[in-house]
Structure formats: C-alpha cells, structure tokens
PDB file of N, CA, C and O in Angstrom:
ATOM      1  N   UNK A   1     -33.627  73.002 -10.159  1.00 46.00           N
ATOM      2  CA  UNK A   1     -33.688  73.866 -10.163  1.00 46.00           C
ATOM      3  C   UNK A   1     -35.141  75.104 -10.011  1.00 46.00           C
ATOM      4  O   UNK A   1     -36.275  74.731 -10.616  1.00 46.00           O
ATOM      5  N   UNK A   2     -35.336  76.093  -8.401  1.00 59.00           N
ATOM      6  CA  UNK A   2     -37.432  76.206  -8.329  1.00 59.00           C
ATOM      7  C   UNK A   2     -37.306  77.081  -9.596  1.00 59.00           C
ATOM      8  O   UNK A   2     -36.749  77.781  -9.907  1.00 59.00           O
ATOM      9  N   UNK A   3     -38.702  77.040 -10.508  1.00 71.00           N
ATOM     10  CA  UNK A   3     -38.934  77.976 -11.804  1.00 71.00           C
ATOM     11  C   UNK A   3     -39.120  79.023 -10.958  1.00 71.00           C
ATOM     12  O   UNK A   3     -39.145  80.160 -12.056  1.00 71.00           O
ATOM     13  N   UNK A   4     -39.021  79.223 -10.141  1.00 75.00           N
ATOM     14  CA  UNK A   4     -39.430  80.790  -9.722  1.00 75.00           C
ATOM     15  C   UNK A   4     -38.248  81.643  -9.499  1.00 75.00           C
ATOM     16  O   UNK A   4     -38.282  82.788  -9.668  1.00 75.00           O
ATOM     17  N   UNK A   5     -37.207  81.168 -10.285  1.00 75.00           N
ATOM     18  CA  UNK A   5     -36.154  82.127 -10.328  1.00 75.00           C
ATOM     19  C   UNK A   5     -35.889  83.116 -11.426  1.00 75.00           C
ATOM     20  O   UNK A   5     -35.370  83.787 -11.157  1.00 75.00           O
ATOM     21  N   UNK A   6     -36.624  82.198 -12.447  1.00 80.00           N
ATOM     22  CA  UNK A   6     -37.402  82.752 -13.312  1.00 80.00           C
ATOM     23  C   UNK A   6     -37.445  84.517 -13.078  1.00 80.00           C
ATOM     24  O   UNK A   6     -37.619  85.723 -13.806  1.00 80.00           O
ATOM     25  N   UNK A   7     -38.501  84.911 -11.858  1.00 84.00           N
ATOM     26  CA  UNK A   7     -38.711  85.959 -11.363  1.00 84.00           C
ATOM     27  C   UNK A   7     -37.931  87.007 -10.647  1.00 84.00           C
ATOM     28  O   UNK A   7     -38.365  87.770  -9.812  1.00 84.00           O
ATOM     29  N   UNK A   8     -36.900  86.604 -10.391  1.00 87.00           N
ATOM     30  CA  UNK A   8     -36.030  87.215  -9.927  1.00 87.00           C
ATOM     31  C   UNK A   8     -35.935  88.714  -9.471  1.00 87.00           C
ATOM     32  O   UNK A   8     -36.053  89.240  -8.687  1.00 87.00           O
ATOM     33  N   UNK A   9     -35.670  88.791 -10.935  1.00 87.00           N
ATOM     34  CA  UNK A   9     -35.411  90.338 -11.086  1.00 87.00           C
ATOM     35  C   UNK A   9     -36.699  91.294 -10.766  1.00 87.00           C
ATOM     36  O   UNK A   9     -36.636  92.105 -10.115  1.00 87.00           O
ATOM     37  N   UNK A  10     -37.913  90.206 -10.976  1.00 88.00           N
ATOM     38  CA  UNK A  10     -39.417  90.913 -10.696  1.00 88.00           C
ATOM     39  C   UNK A  10     -39.307  90.742  -9.082  1.00 88.00           C
ATOM     40  O   UNK A  10     -39.331  92.451  -8.383  1.00 88.00           O
ATOM     41  N   UNK A  11     -38.650  90.272  -8.496  1.00 90.00           N
ATOM     42  CA  UNK A  11     -38.951  90.196  -6.878  1.00 90.00           C
ATOM     43  C   UNK A  11     -38.354  91.742  -6.487  1.00 90.00           C
ATOM     44  O   UNK A  11     -38.566  91.784  -5.299  1.00 90.00           O
ATOM     45  N   UNK A  12     -37.217  91.204  -6.955  1.00 89.00           N
ATOM     46  CA  UNK A  12     -35.964  92.255  -6.235  1.00 89.00           C
ATOM     47  C   UNK A  12     -36.487  93.865  -6.466  1.00 89.00           C
ATOM     48  O   UNK A  12     -35.913  94.714  -6.044  1.00 89.00           O
ATOM     49  N   UNK A  13     -37.269  94.048  -7.743  1.00 88.00           N
ATOM     50  CA  UNK A  13     -37.704  95.154  -8.287  1.00 88.00           C
ATOM     51  C   UNK A  13     -39.253  95.459  -6.914  1.00 88.00           C
ATOM     52  O   UNK A  13     -39.818  96.510  -6.571  1.00 88.00           O
ATOM     53  N   UNK A  14     -39.548  94.409  -6.401  1.00 89.00           N
ATOM     54  CA  UNK A  14     -40.688  94.899  -5.544  1.00 89.00           C
ATOM     55  C   UNK A  14     -40.355  95.529  -4.251  1.00 89.00           C
ATOM     56  O   UNK A  14     -39.510  95.257  -3.734  1.00 89.00           O
ATOM     57  N   UNK A  15     -41.040  96.903  -4.106  1.00 88.00           N
ATOM     58  CA  UNK A  15     -40.246  97.767  -2.791  1.00 88.00           C
ATOM     59  C   UNK A  15     -40.594  96.699  -1.485  1.00 88.00           C
ATOM     60  O   UNK A  15     -39.379  97.250  -1.006  1.00 88.00           O
ATOM     61  N   UNK A  16     -41.474  96.034  -1.525  1.00 87.00           N
ATOM     62  CA  UNK A  16     -41.032  95.152  -0.221  1.00 87.00           C
ATOM     63  C   UNK A  16     -39.631  94.627   0.177  1.00 87.00           C
ATOM     64  O   UNK A  16     -39.294  94.069   1.397  1.00 87.00           O
ATOM     65  N   UNK A  17     -39.072  94.134  -1.047  1.00 90.00           N
ATOM     66  CA  UNK A  17     -37.944  93.683  -1.356  1.00 90.00           C
ATOM     67  C   UNK A  17     -36.982  94.516  -1.210  1.00 90.00           C
ATOM     68  O   UNK A  17     -36.029  93.755  -1.402  1.00 90.00           O
ATOM     69  N   UNK A  18     -37.086  95.686  -1.061  1.00 88.00           N
ATOM     70  CA  UNK A  18     -36.119  96.549  -1.804  1.00 88.00           C
ATOM     71  C   UNK A  18     -34.577  96.526  -0.993  1.00 88.00           C
ATOM     72  O   UNK A  18     -33.640  97.176  -1.085  1.00 88.00           O
ATOM     73  N   UNK A  19     -35.126  96.356   0.241  1.00 92.00           N
ATOM     74  CA  UNK A  19     -34.071  96.036   1.840  1.00 92.00           C
ATOM     75  C   UNK A  19     -33.558  94.703   1.800  1.00 92.00           C
ATOM     76  O   UNK A  19     -31.813  94.762   2.356  1.00 92.00           O
ATOM     77  N   UNK A  20     -33.360  93.994   1.243  1.00 94.00           N
ATOM     78  CA  UNK A  20     -33.056  92.821   1.028  1.00 94.00           C
ATOM     79  C   UNK A  20     -31.927  92.422   0.327  1.00 94.00           C
ATOM     80  O   UNK A  20     -31.163  93.456  -0.556  1.00 94.00           O
ATOM     81  N   UNK A  21     -30.688  91.852   0.885  1.00 94.00           N
ATOM     82  CA  UNK A  21     -29.290  91.798   0.468  1.00 94.00           C
ATOM     83  C   UNK A  21     -29.129  90.898  -0.447  1.00 94.00           C
ATOM     84  O   UNK A  21     -30.379  89.961  -0.532  1.00 94.00           O
ATOM     85  N   UNK A  22     -27.812  90.666  -0.904  1.00 93.00           N
ATOM     86  CA  UNK A  22     -28.279  89.359  -2.206  1.00 93.00           C
ATOM     87  C   UNK A  22     -28.498  88.193  -1.347  1.00 93.00           C
ATOM     88  O   UNK A  22     -29.133  87.460  -1.561  1.00 93.00           O
ATOM     89  N   UNK A  23     -27.426  87.847  -0.051  1.00 96.00           N
ATOM     90  CA  UNK A  23     -27.779  86.503   0.812  1.00 96.00           C
ATOM     91  C   UNK A  23     -29.970  86.583   0.863  1.00 96.00           C
ATOM     92  O   UNK A  23     -30.241  85.329   1.308  1.00 96.00           O
ATOM     93  N   UNK A  24     -30.396  87.481   1.613  1.00 96.00           N
ATOM     94  CA  UNK A  24     -31.270  87.126   1.882  1.00 96.00           C
ATOM     95  C   UNK A  24     -32.223  87.294   0.341  1.00 96.00           C
ATOM     96  O   UNK A  24     -33.141  86.309   0.323  1.00 96.00           O
ATOM     97  N   UNK A  25     -32.108  87.556  -0.458  1.00 94.00           N
ATOM     98  CA  UNK A  25     -32.662  87.564  -1.860  1.00 94.00           C
ATOM     99  C   UNK A  25     -32.989  86.140  -2.238  1.00 94.00           C
ATOM    100  O   UNK A  25     -33.511  85.728  -2.780  1.00 94.00           O
ATOM    101  N   UNK A  26     -31.186  85.605  -1.957  1.00 93.00           N
ATOM    102  CA  UNK A  26     -31.179  83.696  -2.257  1.00 93.00           C
ATOM    103  C   UNK A  26     -32.146  82.799  -1.481  1.00 93.00           C
ATOM    104  O   UNK A  26     -32.591  82.413  -1.678  1.00 93.00           O
ATOM    105  N   UNK A  27     -32.154  83.256   0.306  1.00 95.00           N
ATOM    106  CA  UNK A  27     -32.776  82.264   0.813  1.00 95.00           C
ATOM    107  C   UNK A  27     -34.524  82.325   0.465  1.00 95.00           C
ATOM    108  O   UNK A  27     -34.886  82.125  -0.033  1.00 95.00           O
ATOM    109  N   UNK A  28     -34.886  83.965   0.398  1.00 92.00           N
ATOM    110  CA  UNK A  28     -36.665  84.077  -0.195  1.00 92.00           C
ATOM    111  C   UNK A  28     -36.505  83.380  -1.418  1.00 92.00           C
ATOM    112  O   UNK A  28     -37.854  82.514  -1.261  1.00 92.00           O
ATOM    113  N   UNK A  29     -35.713  83.448  -2.277  1.00 91.00           N
ATOM    114  CA  UNK A  29     -35.917  82.927  -3.312  1.00 91.00           C
ATOM    115  C   UNK A  29     -35.787  81.313  -3.532  1.00 91.00           C
ATOM    116  O   UNK A  29     -36.545  80.894  -4.466  1.00 91.00           O
ATOM    117  N   UNK A  30     -35.172  80.949  -2.364  1.00 90.00           N
ATOM    118  CA  UNK A  30     -35.099  79.227  -2.350  1.00 90.00           C
ATOM    119  C   UNK A  30     -36.310  78.706  -1.721  1.00 90.00           C
ATOM    120  O   UNK A  30     -36.844  77.789  -1.810  1.00 90.00           O
ATOM    121  N   UNK A  31     -37.343  79.823  -1.397  1.00 90.00           N
ATOM    122  CA  UNK A  31     -38.807  79.512  -0.567  1.00 90.00           C
ATOM    123  C   UNK A  31     -39.572  80.017  -0.956  1.00 90.00           C
ATOM    124  O   UNK A  31     -41.058  79.054  -0.969  1.00 90.00           O
ATOM    125  N   UNK A  32     -39.675  80.849  -2.377  1.00 90.00           N
ATOM    126  CA  UNK A  32     -40.844  80.815  -3.294  1.00 90.00           C
ATOM    127  C   UNK A  32     -41.771  79.518  -4.184  1.00 90.00           C
ATOM    128  O   UNK A  32     -40.653  79.190  -4.408  1.00 90.00           O
ATOM    129  N   UNK A  33     -42.479  79.605  -3.877  1.00 89.00           N
ATOM    130  CA  UNK A  33     -43.325  78.908  -4.929  1.00 89.00           C
ATOM    131  C   UNK A  33     -44.443  79.096  -5.312  1.00 89.00           C
ATOM    132  O   UNK A  33     -44.479  79.949  -5.131  1.00 89.00           O
ATOM    133  N   UNK A  34     -43.660  79.082  -7.355  1.00 88.00           N
ATOM    134  CA  UNK A  34     -44.964  79.672  -7.941  1.00 88.00           C
ATOM    135  C   UNK A  34     -46.468  78.828  -7.985  1.00 88.00           C
ATOM    136  O   UNK A  34     -46.182  77.684  -8.021  1.00 88.00           O
ATOM    137  N   UNK A  35     -47.043  79.589  -8.161  1.00 90.00           N
ATOM    138  CA  UNK A  35     -48.229  78.872  -8.237  1.00 90.00           C
ATOM    139  C   UNK A  35     -49.406  79.849  -9.153  1.00 90.00           C
ATOM    140  O   UNK A  35     -49.596  80.902  -8.970  1.00 90.00           O
ATOM    141  N   UNK A  36     -49.743  79.335 -10.104  1.00 92.00           N
ATOM    142  CA  UNK A  36     -50.482  79.423 -11.180  1.00 92.00           C
ATOM    143  C   UNK A  36     -51.991  79.381 -11.079  1.00 92.00           C
ATOM    144  O   UNK A  36     -52.137  78.082 -10.667  1.00 92.00           O
ATOM    145  N   UNK A  37     -52.606  80.482 -11.180  1.00 93.00           N
ATOM    146  CA  UNK A  37     -53.943  80.106 -11.244  1.00 93.00           C
ATOM    147  C   UNK A  37     -54.903  79.795 -12.141  1.00 93.00           C
ATOM    148  O   UNK A  37     -54.818  81.561 -13.448  1.00 93.00           O
ATOM    149  N   UNK A  38     -56.093  79.885 -12.359  1.00 94.00           N
ATOM    150  CA  UNK A  38     -57.150  79.952 -13.500  1.00 94.00           C
ATOM    151  C   UNK A  38     -57.756  80.740 -13.308  1.00 94.00           C
ATOM    152  O   UNK A  38     -57.922  81.399 -11.820  1.00 94.00           O
ATOM    153  N   UNK A  39     -58.592  81.887 -14.459  1.00 93.00           N
ATOM    154  CA  UNK A  39     -59.582  82.144 -14.104  1.00 93.00           C
ATOM    155  C   UNK A  39     -60.638  82.211 -13.287  1.00 93.00           C
ATOM    156  O   UNK A  39     -60.782  81.428 -13.900  1.00 93.00           O
ATOM    157  N   UNK A  40     -60.645  82.704 -12.246  1.00 88.00           N
ATOM    158  CA  UNK A  40     -61.853  82.611 -11.747  1.00 88.00           C
ATOM    159  C   UNK A  40     -61.451  81.156 -10.535  1.00 88.00           C
ATOM    160  O   UNK A  40     -62.341  80.976  -9.328  1.00 88.00           O
ATOM    161  N   UNK A  41     -60.461  80.957 -10.398  1.00 92.00           N
ATOM    162  CA  UNK A  41     -59.792  80.245  -9.409  1.00 92.00           C
ATOM    163  C   UNK A  41     -59.539  80.773  -7.532  1.00 92.00           C
ATOM    164  O   UNK A  41     -59.431  81.751  -7.908  1.00 92.00           O
ATOM    165  N   UNK A  42     -60.729  79.884  -7.024  1.00 90.00           N
ATOM    166  CA  UNK A  42     -59.704  81.064  -5.694  1.00 90.00           C
ATOM    167  C   UNK A  42     -59.096  79.895  -5.166  1.00 90.00           C
ATOM    168  O   UNK A  42     -58.426  79.263  -4.774  1.00 90.00           O
ATOM    169  N   UNK A  43     -57.642  81.565  -4.869  1.00 90.00           N
ATOM    170  CA  UNK A  43     -56.994  81.183  -3.802  1.00 90.00           C
ATOM    171  C   UNK A  43     -57.276  80.128  -2.527  1.00 90.00           C
ATOM    172  O   UNK A  43     -56.319  79.660  -2.204  1.00 90.00           O
ATOM    173  N   UNK A  44     -57.719  81.044  -1.407  1.00 88.00           N
ATOM    174  CA  UNK A  44     -57.928  80.921   0.042  1.00 88.00           C
ATOM    175  C   UNK A  44     -59.608  81.547   0.008  1.00 88.00           C
ATOM    176  O   UNK A  44     -59.867  82.219  -0.515  1.00 88.00           O
ATOM    177  N   UNK A  45     -60.174  81.474   0.824  1.00 85.00           N
ATOM    178  CA  UNK A  45     -61.189  81.350   1.404  1.00 85.00           C
ATOM    179  C   UNK A  45     -61.525  82.030   3.153  1.00 85.00           C
ATOM    180  O   UNK A  45     -60.507  81.963   3.529  1.00 85.00           O
ATOM    181  N   UNK A  46     -62.457  82.739   3.381  1.00 84.00           N
ATOM    182  CA  UNK A  46     -62.105  83.223   4.500  1.00 84.00           C
ATOM    183  C   UNK A  46     -62.015  81.959   5.899  1.00 84.00           C
ATOM    184  O   UNK A  46     -63.117  81.826   5.131  1.00 84.00           O
ATOM    185  N   UNK A  47     -61.830  82.583   6.399  1.00 84.00           N
ATOM    186  CA  UNK A  47     -61.918  81.083   7.543  1.00 84.00           C
ATOM    187  C   UNK A  47     -60.279  80.329   7.346  1.00 84.00           C
ATOM    188  O   UNK A  47     -60.194  79.539   8.361  1.00 84.00           O
ATOM    189  N   UNK A  48     -60.398  80.538   6.349  1.00 85.00           N
ATOM    190  CA  UNK A  48     -58.681  79.359   6.261  1.00 85.00           C
ATOM    191  C   UNK A  48     -57.683  79.711   6.922  1.00 85.00           C
ATOM    192  O   UNK A  48     -57.713  81.021   7.407  1.00 85.00           O
ATOM    193  N   UNK A  49     -57.165  78.541   7.639  1.00 87.00           N
ATOM    194  CA  UNK A  49     -55.246  78.870   8.219  1.00 87.00           C
ATOM    195  C   UNK A  49     -55.039  79.430   7.306  1.00 87.00           C
ATOM    196  O   UNK A  49     -54.626  80.190   5.979  1.00 87.00           O
ATOM    197  N   UNK A  50     -53.998  81.280   8.128  1.00 84.00           N
ATOM    198  CA  UNK A  50     -53.345  81.746   7.206  1.00 84.00           C
ATOM    199  C   UNK A  50     -51.479  81.335   7.265  1.00 84.00           C
ATOM    200  O   UNK A  50     -51.618  80.831   8.459  1.00 84.00           O
ATOM    201  N   UNK A  51     -51.331  80.569   6.648  1.00 84.00           N
ATOM    202  CA  UNK A  51     -50.357  80.053   6.052  1.00 84.00           C
ATOM    203  C   UNK A  51     -49.089  79.928   4.911  1.00 84.00           C
ATOM    204  O   UNK A  51     -47.935  80.004   4.888  1.00 84.00           O
ATOM    205  N   UNK A  52     -49.546  81.707   4.120  1.00 87.00           N
ATOM    206  CA  UNK A  52     -48.519  82.147   3.016  1.00 87.00           C
ATOM    207  C   UNK A  52     -48.828  83.426   3.255  1.00 87.00           C
ATOM    208  O   UNK A  52     -50.072  83.897   3.779  1.00 87.00           O
ATOM    209  N   UNK A  53     -48.016  83.818   2.500  1.00 89.00           N
ATOM    210  CA  UNK A  53     -47.696  85.348   1.965  1.00 89.00           C
ATOM    211  C   UNK A  53     -47.859  85.627   0.803  1.00 89.00           C
ATOM    212  O   UNK A  53     -47.374  84.388   0.087  1.00 89.00           O
ATOM    213  N   UNK A  54     -48.786  85.925  -0.374  1.00 91.00           N
ATOM    214  CA  UNK A  54     -48.082  86.042  -1.253  1.00 91.00           C
ATOM    215  C   UNK A  54     -48.014  87.315  -2.564  1.00 91.00           C
ATOM    216  O   UNK A  54     -48.212  88.397  -1.832  1.00 91.00           O
ATOM    217  N   UNK A  55     -47.498  87.557  -3.333  1.00 89.00           N
ATOM    218  CA  UNK A  55     -47.339  88.445  -4.563  1.00 89.00           C
ATOM    219  C   UNK A  55     -47.822  87.894  -5.505  1.00 89.00           C
ATOM    220  O   UNK A  55     -47.355  87.214  -6.191  1.00 89.00           O
ATOM    221  N   UNK A  56     -48.383  89.705  -6.450  1.00 93.00           N
ATOM    222  CA  UNK A  56     -48.798  88.635  -7.630  1.00 93.00           C
ATOM    223  C   UNK A  56     -48.007  89.044  -8.542  1.00 93.00           C
ATOM    224  O   UNK A  56     -47.313  90.029  -8.873  1.00 93.00           O
ATOM    225  N   UNK A  57     -47.259  88.042  -9.361  1.00 90.00           N
ATOM    226  CA  UNK A  57     -46.490  88.368 -10.463  1.00 90.00           C
ATOM    227  C   UNK A  57     -46.426  88.367 -12.095  1.00 90.00           C
ATOM    228  O   UNK A  57     -45.966  89.089 -12.504  1.00 90.00           O
ATOM    229  N   UNK A  58     -47.800  88.109 -12.358  1.00 91.00           N
ATOM    230  CA  UNK A  58     -48.508  88.565 -13.326  1.00 91.00           C
ATOM    231  C   UNK A  58     -50.456  88.570 -12.959  1.00 91.00           C
ATOM    232  O   UNK A  58     -50.458  87.768 -12.502  1.00 91.00           O
ATOM    233  N   UNK A  59     -50.903  89.393 -14.289  1.00 94.00           N
ATOM    234  CA  UNK A  59     -52.375  89.447 -13.545  1.00 94.00           C
ATOM    235  C   UNK A  59     -52.637  90.046 -12.659  1.00 94.00           C
ATOM    236  O   UNK A  59     -52.014  90.932 -12.403  1.00 94.00           O
ATOM    237  N   UNK A  60     -54.254  90.057 -11.832  1.00 96.00           N
ATOM    238  CA  UNK A  60     -54.484  91.053 -10.931  1.00 96.00           C
ATOM    239  C   UNK A  60     -55.680  89.502 -10.301  1.00 96.00           C
ATOM    240  O   UNK A  60     -55.936  88.495 -10.813  1.00 96.00           O
ATOM    241  N   UNK A  61     -55.810  89.559  -8.997  1.00 95.00           N
ATOM    242  CA  UNK A  61     -56.071  89.212  -8.177  1.00 95.00           C
ATOM    243  C   UNK A  61     -57.889  89.636  -7.728  1.00 95.00           C
ATOM    244  O   UNK A  61     -57.186  90.929  -7.024  1.00 95.00           O
ATOM    245  N   UNK A  62     -58.833  89.255  -7.566  1.00 94.00           N
ATOM    246  CA  UNK A  62     -60.327  90.021  -7.073  1.00 94.00           C
ATOM    247  C   UNK A  62     -60.434  89.253  -5.558  1.00 94.00           C
ATOM    248  O   UNK A  62     -59.963  87.985  -5.316  1.00 94.00           O
ATOM    249  N   UNK A  63     -60.305  89.984  -4.343  1.00 93.00           N
ATOM    250  CA  UNK A  63     -60.786  89.868  -3.368  1.00 93.00           C
ATOM    251  C   UNK A  63     -62.174  90.286  -3.128  1.00 93.00           C
ATOM    252  O   UNK A  63     -62.993  91.169  -3.314  1.00 93.00           O
ATOM    253  N   UNK A  64     -62.756  89.171  -2.425  1.00 92.00           N
ATOM    254  CA  UNK A  64     -64.365  89.147  -2.560  1.00 92.00           C
ATOM    255  C   UNK A  64     -64.368  88.518  -0.917  1.00 92.00           C
ATOM    256  O   UNK A  64     -63.570  87.939  -0.081  1.00 92.00           O
ATOM    257  N   UNK A  65     -65.951  88.811  -0.856  1.00 91.00           N
ATOM    258  CA  UNK A  65     -65.824  88.071   0.501  1.00 91.00           C
ATOM    259  C   UNK A  65     -67.492  87.970   0.300  1.00 91.00           C
ATOM    260  O   UNK A  65     -68.628  88.378  -0.367  1.00 91.00           O
ATOM    261  N   UNK A  66     -68.214  86.783   0.799  1.00 87.00           N
ATOM    262  CA  UNK A  66     -69.201  85.912   0.686  1.00 87.00           C
ATOM    263  C   UNK A  66     -69.556  85.182  -0.603  1.00 87.00           C
ATOM    264  O   UNK A  66     -68.296  84.843  -1.193  1.00 87.00           O
ATOM    265  N   UNK A  67     -70.153  84.619  -1.116  1.00 81.00           N
ATOM    266  CA  UNK A  67     -70.392  83.573  -2.397  1.00 81.00           C
ATOM    267  C   UNK A  67     -71.615  84.361  -2.872  1.00 81.00           C
ATOM    268  O   UNK A  67     -72.382  85.176  -2.864  1.00 81.00           O
ATOM    269  N   UNK A  68     -71.727  83.813  -4.915  1.00 79.00           N
ATOM    270  CA  UNK A  68     -72.621  84.402  -4.897  1.00 79.00           C
ATOM    271  C   UNK A  68     -74.074  83.533  -4.658  1.00 79.00           C
ATOM    272  O   UNK A  68     -73.799  82.437  -4.391  1.00 79.00           O
ATOM    273  N   UNK A  69     -74.963  84.642  -4.653  1.00 86.00           N
ATOM    274  CA  UNK A  69     -74.830  85.582  -6.386  1.00 86.00           C
ATOM    275  C   UNK A  69     -74.539  86.713  -5.075  1.00 86.00           C
ATOM    276  O   UNK A  69     -74.529  88.091  -5.634  1.00 86.00           O
ATOM    277  N   UNK A  70     -74.524  86.957  -3.936  1.00 89.00           N
ATOM    278  CA  UNK A  70     -74.453  88.015  -3.022  1.00 89.00           C
ATOM    279  C   UNK A  70     -72.921  88.357  -2.489  1.00 89.00           C
ATOM    280  O   UNK A  70     -72.512  88.852  -2.078  1.00 89.00           O
ATOM    281  N   UNK A  71     -71.921  87.593  -3.642  1.00 89.00           N
ATOM    282  CA  UNK A  71     -70.412  88.027  -3.055  1.00 89.00           C
ATOM    283  C   UNK A  71     -70.134  88.946  -3.422  1.00 89.00           C
ATOM    284  O   UNK A  71     -70.967  89.625  -4.499  1.00 89.00           O
ATOM    285  N   UNK A  72     -69.563  90.083  -2.649  1.00 94.00           N
ATOM    286  CA  UNK A  72     -69.139  91.272  -2.741  1.00 94.00           C
ATOM    287  C   UNK A  72     -67.541  91.416  -3.065  1.00 94.00           C
ATOM    288  O   UNK A  72     -66.871  90.908  -2.394  1.00 94.00           O
ATOM    289  N   UNK A  73     -67.204  92.171  -4.209  1.00 93.00           N
ATOM    290  CA  UNK A  73     -65.753  92.257  -4.445  1.00 93.00           C
ATOM    291  C   UNK A  73     -65.238  93.974  -3.447  1.00 93.00           C
ATOM    292  O   UNK A  73     -65.985  94.699  -3.697  1.00 93.00           O
ATOM    293  N   UNK A  74     -64.175  93.273  -2.688  1.00 94.00           N
ATOM    294  CA  UNK A  74     -63.830  93.933  -2.089  1.00 94.00           C
ATOM    295  C   UNK A  74     -62.325  95.082  -2.865  1.00 94.00           C
ATOM    296  O   UNK A  74     -62.257  96.311  -2.087  1.00 94.00           O
ATOM    297  N   UNK A  75     -61.934  94.216  -3.757  1.00 96.00           N
ATOM    298  CA  UNK A  75     -60.395  95.067  -4.233  1.00 96.00           C
ATOM    299  C   UNK A  75     -60.329  93.791  -5.379  1.00 96.00           C
ATOM    300  O   UNK A  75     -60.607  93.192  -5.268  1.00 96.00           O
ATOM    301  N   UNK A  76     -59.293  94.769  -6.401  1.00 97.00           N
ATOM    302  CA  UNK A  76     -58.466  93.955  -7.091  1.00 97.00           C
ATOM    303  C   UNK A  76     -57.599  94.089  -7.232  1.00 97.00           C
ATOM    304  O   UNK A  76     -56.808  95.592  -7.002  1.00 97.00           O
ATOM    305  N   UNK A  77     -56.377  93.008  -6.741  1.00 96.00           N
ATOM    306  CA  UNK A  77     -54.932  93.712  -6.602  1.00 96.00           C
ATOM    307  C   UNK A  77     -54.159  93.369  -7.607  1.00 96.00           C
ATOM    308  O   UNK A  77     -54.271  92.698  -8.383  1.00 96.00           O
ATOM    309  N   UNK A  78     -53.658  94.336  -8.178  1.00 96.00           N
ATOM    310  CA  UNK A  78     -52.519  94.146  -9.800  1.00 96.00           C
ATOM    311  C   UNK A  78     -51.637  93.783  -9.306  1.00 96.00           C
ATOM    312  O   UNK A  78     -51.185  93.438  -8.221  1.00 96.00           O
ATOM    313  N   UNK A  79     -50.288  93.407 -10.185  1.00 93.00           N
ATOM    314  CA  UNK A  79     -49.278  92.987 -10.842  1.00 93.00           C
ATOM    315  C   UNK A  79     -48.397  93.881  -9.653  1.00 93.00           C
ATOM    316  O   UNK A  79     -48.334  94.677  -9.494  1.00 93.00           O
ATOM    317  N   UNK A  80     -47.788  92.997  -9.032  1.00 91.00           N
ATOM    318  CA  UNK A  80     -46.603  93.532  -7.909  1.00 91.00           C
ATOM    319  C   UNK A  80     -47.213  93.247  -6.458  1.00 91.00           C
ATOM    320  O   UNK A  80     -46.372  93.407  -5.675  1.00 91.00           O
ATOM    321  N   UNK A  81     -48.645  93.409  -6.122  1.00 93.00           N
ATOM    322  CA  UNK A  81     -49.371  93.661  -4.663  1.00 93.00           C
ATOM    323  C   UNK A  81     -48.941  92.185  -3.796  1.00 93.00           C
ATOM    324  O   UNK A  81     -48.912  91.015  -4.279  1.00 93.00           O
ATOM    325  N   UNK A  82     -48.519  92.837  -2.622  1.00 91.00           N
ATOM    326  CA  UNK A  82     -48.086  91.647  -1.663  1.00 91.00           C
ATOM    327  C   UNK A  82     -49.155  91.414  -0.517  1.00 91.00           C
ATOM    328  O   UNK A  82     -49.865  92.406  -0.605  1.00 91.00           O
ATOM    329  N   UNK A  83     -49.818  90.595  -0.471  1.00 91.00           N
ATOM    330  CA  UNK A  83     -51.451  90.225   0.440  1.00 91.00           C
ATOM    331  C   UNK A  83     -51.060  88.537   1.333  1.00 91.00           C
ATOM    332  O   UNK A  83     -50.295  87.463   0.879  1.00 91.00           O
ATOM    333  N   UNK A  84     -51.705  88.853   1.717  1.00 84.00           N
ATOM    334  CA  UNK A  84     -51.448  87.109   2.456  1.00 84.00           C
ATOM    335  C   UNK A  84     -52.916  87.318   3.571  1.00 84.00           C
ATOM    336  O   UNK A  84     -53.893  87.391   3.495  1.00 84.00           O
ATOM    337  N   UNK A  85     -52.907  86.179   4.029  1.00 63.00           N
ATOM    338  CA  UNK A  85     -54.071  85.374   4.988  1.00 63.00           C
ATOM    339  C   UNK A  85     -53.669  86.008   6.252  1.00 63.00           C
ATOM    340  O   UNK A  85     -52.889  86.119   7.019  1.00 63.00           O
ATOM    341  N   UNK A  86     -54.448  86.692   7.158  1.00 59.00           N
ATOM    342  CA  UNK A  86     -54.878  87.048   8.707  1.00 59.00           C
ATOM    343  C   UNK A  86     -56.012  86.307   9.399  1.00 59.00           C
ATOM    344  O   UNK A  86     -56.807  86.544   8.880  1.00 59.00           O
TER     345      UNK A  86
END
C-alpha cells in the first residue's frame, strides 16, 4: 500500500482538491508519492525541468533565488500549500 494513503483525509481537505469525487481522489492517491525532506534539503533548483506538483503535508518550504551568500528568500510556504515547477 502506498504510504501516502495515511494522508488521504489531509489531501481531501485541501481547497485545491475540494471538487474531487471519491473516484478522482482514489486515482490521485494512487499517483501521489510521499517525499520527506531534511531541514535545508533542496527539492529542486531554478532551471531544472518542471516534472511535478507538490503540496506540503507538514512543515514549511523556503523558496529562494540564488545561492549563498547572496541567496534571496522569496517566500515561506506553509503546510497545505500547493506549488510546482514552471
């Protein structure tokens, strides 16, 4: 069983998925993959191919531009935020 099913209630309550019926939620849950990140771990970098959409199940994600020491923080996305690569 995909371990992301433990998050089904959480996912169902996200505004973005509120219009999904039971079958659509089953399909969505079947393709979701849980990815745990360590603090400070980079999820993707500017210029990498956009291949996924993410939502934050717990914690927060810092969105930055550039590299240290000139790194600029653009946003901090909270639990429940939906984001992806464009």
